[in-house]
PDB file of C-alpha atoms in Angstrom:
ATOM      1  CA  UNK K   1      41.890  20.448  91.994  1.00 58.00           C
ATOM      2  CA  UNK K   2      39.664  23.341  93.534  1.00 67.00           C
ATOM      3  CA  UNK K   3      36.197  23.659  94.180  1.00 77.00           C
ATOM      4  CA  UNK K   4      34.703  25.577  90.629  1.00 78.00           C
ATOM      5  CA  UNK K   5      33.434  28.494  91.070  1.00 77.00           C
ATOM      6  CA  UNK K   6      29.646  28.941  90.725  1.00 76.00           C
ATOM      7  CA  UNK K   7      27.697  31.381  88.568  1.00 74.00           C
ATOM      8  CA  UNK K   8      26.212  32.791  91.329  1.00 76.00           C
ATOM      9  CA  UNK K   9      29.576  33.193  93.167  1.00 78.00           C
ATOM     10  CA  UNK K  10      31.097  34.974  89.498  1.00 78.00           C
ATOM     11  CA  UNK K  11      27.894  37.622  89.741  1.00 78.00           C
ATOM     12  CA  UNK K  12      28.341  38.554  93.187  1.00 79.00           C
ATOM     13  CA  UNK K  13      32.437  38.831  92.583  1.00 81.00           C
ATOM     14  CA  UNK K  14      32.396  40.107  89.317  1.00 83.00           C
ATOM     15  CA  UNK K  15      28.924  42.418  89.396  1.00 80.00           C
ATOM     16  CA  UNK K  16      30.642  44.627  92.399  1.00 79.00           C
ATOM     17  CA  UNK K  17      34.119  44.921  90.788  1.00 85.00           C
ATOM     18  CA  UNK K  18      32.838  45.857  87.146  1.00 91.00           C
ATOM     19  CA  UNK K  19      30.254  48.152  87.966  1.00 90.00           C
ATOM     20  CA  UNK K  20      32.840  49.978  90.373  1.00 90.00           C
ATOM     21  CA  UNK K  21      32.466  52.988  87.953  1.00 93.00           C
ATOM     22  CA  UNK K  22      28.894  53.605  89.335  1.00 94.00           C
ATOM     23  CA  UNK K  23      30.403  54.656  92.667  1.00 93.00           C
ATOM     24  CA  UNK K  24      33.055  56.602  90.978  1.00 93.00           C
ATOM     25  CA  UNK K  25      30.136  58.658  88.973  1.00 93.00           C
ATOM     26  CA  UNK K  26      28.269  59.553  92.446  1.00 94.00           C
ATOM     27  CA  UNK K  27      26.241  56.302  92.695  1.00 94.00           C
ATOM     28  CA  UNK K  28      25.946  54.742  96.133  1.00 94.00           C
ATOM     29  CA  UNK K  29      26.139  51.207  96.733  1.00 87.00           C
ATOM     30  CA  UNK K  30      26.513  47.835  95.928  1.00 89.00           C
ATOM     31  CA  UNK K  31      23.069  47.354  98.150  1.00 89.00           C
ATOM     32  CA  UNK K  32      22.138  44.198  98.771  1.00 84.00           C
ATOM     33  CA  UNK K  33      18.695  43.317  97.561  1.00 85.00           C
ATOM     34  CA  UNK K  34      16.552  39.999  96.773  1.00 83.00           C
ATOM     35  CA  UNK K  35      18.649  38.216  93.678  1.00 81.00           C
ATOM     36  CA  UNK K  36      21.472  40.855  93.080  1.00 83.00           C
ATOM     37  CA  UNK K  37      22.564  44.178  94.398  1.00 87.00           C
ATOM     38  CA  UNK K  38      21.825  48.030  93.159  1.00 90.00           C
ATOM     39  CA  UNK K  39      23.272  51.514  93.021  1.00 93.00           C
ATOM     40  CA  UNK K  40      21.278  54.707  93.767  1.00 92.00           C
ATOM     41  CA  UNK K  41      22.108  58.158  92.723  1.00 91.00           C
ATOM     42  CA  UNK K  42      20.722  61.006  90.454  1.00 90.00           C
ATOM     43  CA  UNK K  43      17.645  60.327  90.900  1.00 88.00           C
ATOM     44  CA  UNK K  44      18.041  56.674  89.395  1.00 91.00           C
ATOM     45  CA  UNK K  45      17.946  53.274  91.191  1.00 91.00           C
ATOM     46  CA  UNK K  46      20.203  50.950  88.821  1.00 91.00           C
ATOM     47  CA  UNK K  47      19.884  46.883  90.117  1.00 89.00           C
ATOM     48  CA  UNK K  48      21.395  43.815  88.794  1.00 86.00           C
ATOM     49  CA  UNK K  49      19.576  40.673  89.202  1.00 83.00           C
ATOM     50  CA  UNK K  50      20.710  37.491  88.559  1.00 82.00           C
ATOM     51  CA  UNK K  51      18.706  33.593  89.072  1.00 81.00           C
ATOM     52  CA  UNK K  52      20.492  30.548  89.125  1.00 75.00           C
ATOM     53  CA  UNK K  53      19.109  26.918  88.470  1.00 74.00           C
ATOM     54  CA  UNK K  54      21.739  24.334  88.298  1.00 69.00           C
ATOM     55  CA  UNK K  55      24.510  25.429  86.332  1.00 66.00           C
ATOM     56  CA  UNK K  56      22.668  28.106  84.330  1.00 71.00           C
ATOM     57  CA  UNK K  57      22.214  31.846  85.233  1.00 73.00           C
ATOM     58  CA  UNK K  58      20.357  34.585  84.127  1.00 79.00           C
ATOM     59  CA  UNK K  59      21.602  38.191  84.716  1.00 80.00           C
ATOM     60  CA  UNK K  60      18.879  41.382  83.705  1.00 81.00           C
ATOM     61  CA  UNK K  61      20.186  44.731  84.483  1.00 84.00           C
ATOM     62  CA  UNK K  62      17.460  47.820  85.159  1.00 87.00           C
ATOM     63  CA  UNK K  63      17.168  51.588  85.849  1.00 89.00           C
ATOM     64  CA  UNK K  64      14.616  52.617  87.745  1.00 88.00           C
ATOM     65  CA  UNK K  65      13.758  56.266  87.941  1.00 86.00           C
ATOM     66  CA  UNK K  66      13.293  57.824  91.648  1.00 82.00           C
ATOM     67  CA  UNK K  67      11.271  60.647  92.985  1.00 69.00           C
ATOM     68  CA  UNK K  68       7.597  61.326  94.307  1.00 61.00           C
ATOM     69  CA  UNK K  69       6.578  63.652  91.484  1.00 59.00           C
ATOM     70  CA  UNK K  70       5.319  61.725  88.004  1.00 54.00           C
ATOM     71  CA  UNK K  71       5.313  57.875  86.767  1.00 55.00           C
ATOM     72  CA  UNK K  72       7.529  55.913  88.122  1.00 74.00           C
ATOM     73  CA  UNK K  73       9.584  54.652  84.685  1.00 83.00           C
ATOM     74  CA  UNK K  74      12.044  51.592  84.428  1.00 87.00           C
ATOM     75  CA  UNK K  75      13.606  49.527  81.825  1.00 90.00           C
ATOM     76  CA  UNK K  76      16.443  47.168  81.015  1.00 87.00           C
ATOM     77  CA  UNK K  77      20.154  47.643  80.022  1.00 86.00           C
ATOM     78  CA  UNK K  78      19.127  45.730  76.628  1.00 84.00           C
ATOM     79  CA  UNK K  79      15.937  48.474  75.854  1.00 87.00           C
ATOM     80  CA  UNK K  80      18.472  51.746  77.217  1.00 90.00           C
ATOM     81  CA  UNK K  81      21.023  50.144  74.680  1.00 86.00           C
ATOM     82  CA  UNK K  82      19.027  49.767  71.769  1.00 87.00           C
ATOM     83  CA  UNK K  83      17.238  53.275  72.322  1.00 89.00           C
ATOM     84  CA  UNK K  84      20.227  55.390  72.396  1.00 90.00           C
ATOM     85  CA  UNK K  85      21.346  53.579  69.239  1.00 89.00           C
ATOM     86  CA  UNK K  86      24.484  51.907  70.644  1.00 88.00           C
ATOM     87  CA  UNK K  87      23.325  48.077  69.294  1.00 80.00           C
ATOM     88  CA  UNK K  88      20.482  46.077  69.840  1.00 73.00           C
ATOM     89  CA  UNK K  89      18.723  44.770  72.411  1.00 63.00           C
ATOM     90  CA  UNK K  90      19.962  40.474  71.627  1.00 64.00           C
ATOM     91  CA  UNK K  91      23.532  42.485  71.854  1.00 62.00           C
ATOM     92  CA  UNK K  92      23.587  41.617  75.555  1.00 61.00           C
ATOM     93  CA  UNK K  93      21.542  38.059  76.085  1.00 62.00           C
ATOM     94  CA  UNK K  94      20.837  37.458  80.232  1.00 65.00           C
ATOM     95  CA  UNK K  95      21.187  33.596  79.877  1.00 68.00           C
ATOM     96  CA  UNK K  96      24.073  31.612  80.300  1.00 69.00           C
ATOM     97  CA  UNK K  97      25.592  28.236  81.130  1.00 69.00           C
ATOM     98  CA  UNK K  98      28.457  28.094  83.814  1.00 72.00           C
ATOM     99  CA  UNK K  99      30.628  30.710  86.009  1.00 74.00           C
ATOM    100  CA  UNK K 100      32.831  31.809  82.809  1.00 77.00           C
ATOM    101  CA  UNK K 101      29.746  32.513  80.582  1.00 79.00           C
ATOM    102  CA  UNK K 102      27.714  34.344  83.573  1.00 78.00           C
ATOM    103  CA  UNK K 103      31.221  36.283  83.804  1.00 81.00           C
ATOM    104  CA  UNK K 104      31.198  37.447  79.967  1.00 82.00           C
ATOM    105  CA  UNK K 105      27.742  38.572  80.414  1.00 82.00           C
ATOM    106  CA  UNK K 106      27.940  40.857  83.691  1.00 83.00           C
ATOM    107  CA  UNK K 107      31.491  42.537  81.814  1.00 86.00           C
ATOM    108  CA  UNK K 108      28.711  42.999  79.142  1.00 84.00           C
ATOM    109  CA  UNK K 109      26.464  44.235  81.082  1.00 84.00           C
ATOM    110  CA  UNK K 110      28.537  46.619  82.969  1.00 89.00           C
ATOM    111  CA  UNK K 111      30.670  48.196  79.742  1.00 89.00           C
ATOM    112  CA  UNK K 112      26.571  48.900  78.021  1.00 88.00           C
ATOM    113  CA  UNK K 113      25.776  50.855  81.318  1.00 90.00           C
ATOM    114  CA  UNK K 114      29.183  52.347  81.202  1.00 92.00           C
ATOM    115  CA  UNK K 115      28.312  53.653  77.725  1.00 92.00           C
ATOM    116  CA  UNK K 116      25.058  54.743  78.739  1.00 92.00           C
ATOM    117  CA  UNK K 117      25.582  56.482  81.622  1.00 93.00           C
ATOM    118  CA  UNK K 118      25.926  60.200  79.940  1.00 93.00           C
ATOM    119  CA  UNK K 119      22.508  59.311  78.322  1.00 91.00           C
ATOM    120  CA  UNK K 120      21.598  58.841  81.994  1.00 90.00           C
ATOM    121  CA  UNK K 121      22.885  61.464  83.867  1.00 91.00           C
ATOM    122  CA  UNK K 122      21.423  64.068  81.051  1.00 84.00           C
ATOM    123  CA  UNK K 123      19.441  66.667  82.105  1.00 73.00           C
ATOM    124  CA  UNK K 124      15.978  64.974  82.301  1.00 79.00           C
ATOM    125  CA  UNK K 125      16.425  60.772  81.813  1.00 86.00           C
ATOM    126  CA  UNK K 126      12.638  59.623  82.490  1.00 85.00           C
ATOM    127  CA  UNK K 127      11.424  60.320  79.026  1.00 87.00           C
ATOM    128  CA  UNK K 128      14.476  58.087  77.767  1.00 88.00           C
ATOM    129  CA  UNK K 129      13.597  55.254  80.247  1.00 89.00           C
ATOM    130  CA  UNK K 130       9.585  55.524  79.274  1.00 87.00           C
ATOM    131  CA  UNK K 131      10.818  55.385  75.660  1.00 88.00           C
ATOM    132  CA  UNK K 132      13.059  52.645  76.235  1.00 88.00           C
ATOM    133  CA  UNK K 133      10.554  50.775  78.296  1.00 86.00           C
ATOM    134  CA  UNK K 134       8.113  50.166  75.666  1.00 85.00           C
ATOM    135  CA  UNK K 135      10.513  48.386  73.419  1.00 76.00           C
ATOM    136  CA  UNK K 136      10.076  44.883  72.971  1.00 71.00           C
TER     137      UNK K 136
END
């Protein structure tokens, strides 16, 4: 019998084979930062954390908006979701128990920012992400 994996082994696996689309829309990265990794491009600074305790995991996905001029803006994969009307925001729950679970939710993750990239790569994506931050 092997050694199981961990959920904080499935993130870092999974997280920088799934969101391999980012790179193919012009993103650069995975970078490595504290808890999880991010992708920067078009003006946006997109980062998946994830926390482990035990055997649970949380994963939260967020785009940040770059650039000197204006607010900075962020929110979560769960607000962008909800605000472009593609589901709600308890569509893609962070928490979960054990390597297989922790998978299911960064594939989850990664096909919501999939879906929302267009919304993303618009013409002018800070008033979305203000919007979208001041969801519950």
């Amino acid at each position: 019998m092997g050694k199981r994996e961990t959920p904080e082994e499935a993130v870092r696996r999974l997280g920088r084979e799934v969101f391999g689309f980012l790179t193919e829309a012009g993103f650069a990265g995975p970078h490595e930062v504290d808890g999880g990794f991010s992708f920067a491009g078009h003006g946006l600074r997109i980062t998946i954390y994830y926390s482990c305790w035990k055997n649970e995991a949380e994963v939260i996905a967020g785009v940040r908006i770059l650039g000197d001029s204006g607010p900075k803006a962020c929110a979560d994969i769960a607000q962008l979701y909800a605000e472009c009307g593609l589901g709600a925001v308890n569509h893609l729950p962070g928490q979960a128990v054990g390597a297989r679970l922790v998978g299911l939710r960064v594939r989850a993750f990664a096909a919501a920012l999939e879906a929302l990239l267009p919304h993303l790569l618009a013409a002018d994506p800070t008033a979305l992400v203000q919007r979208a931050s001041a969801r519950p």
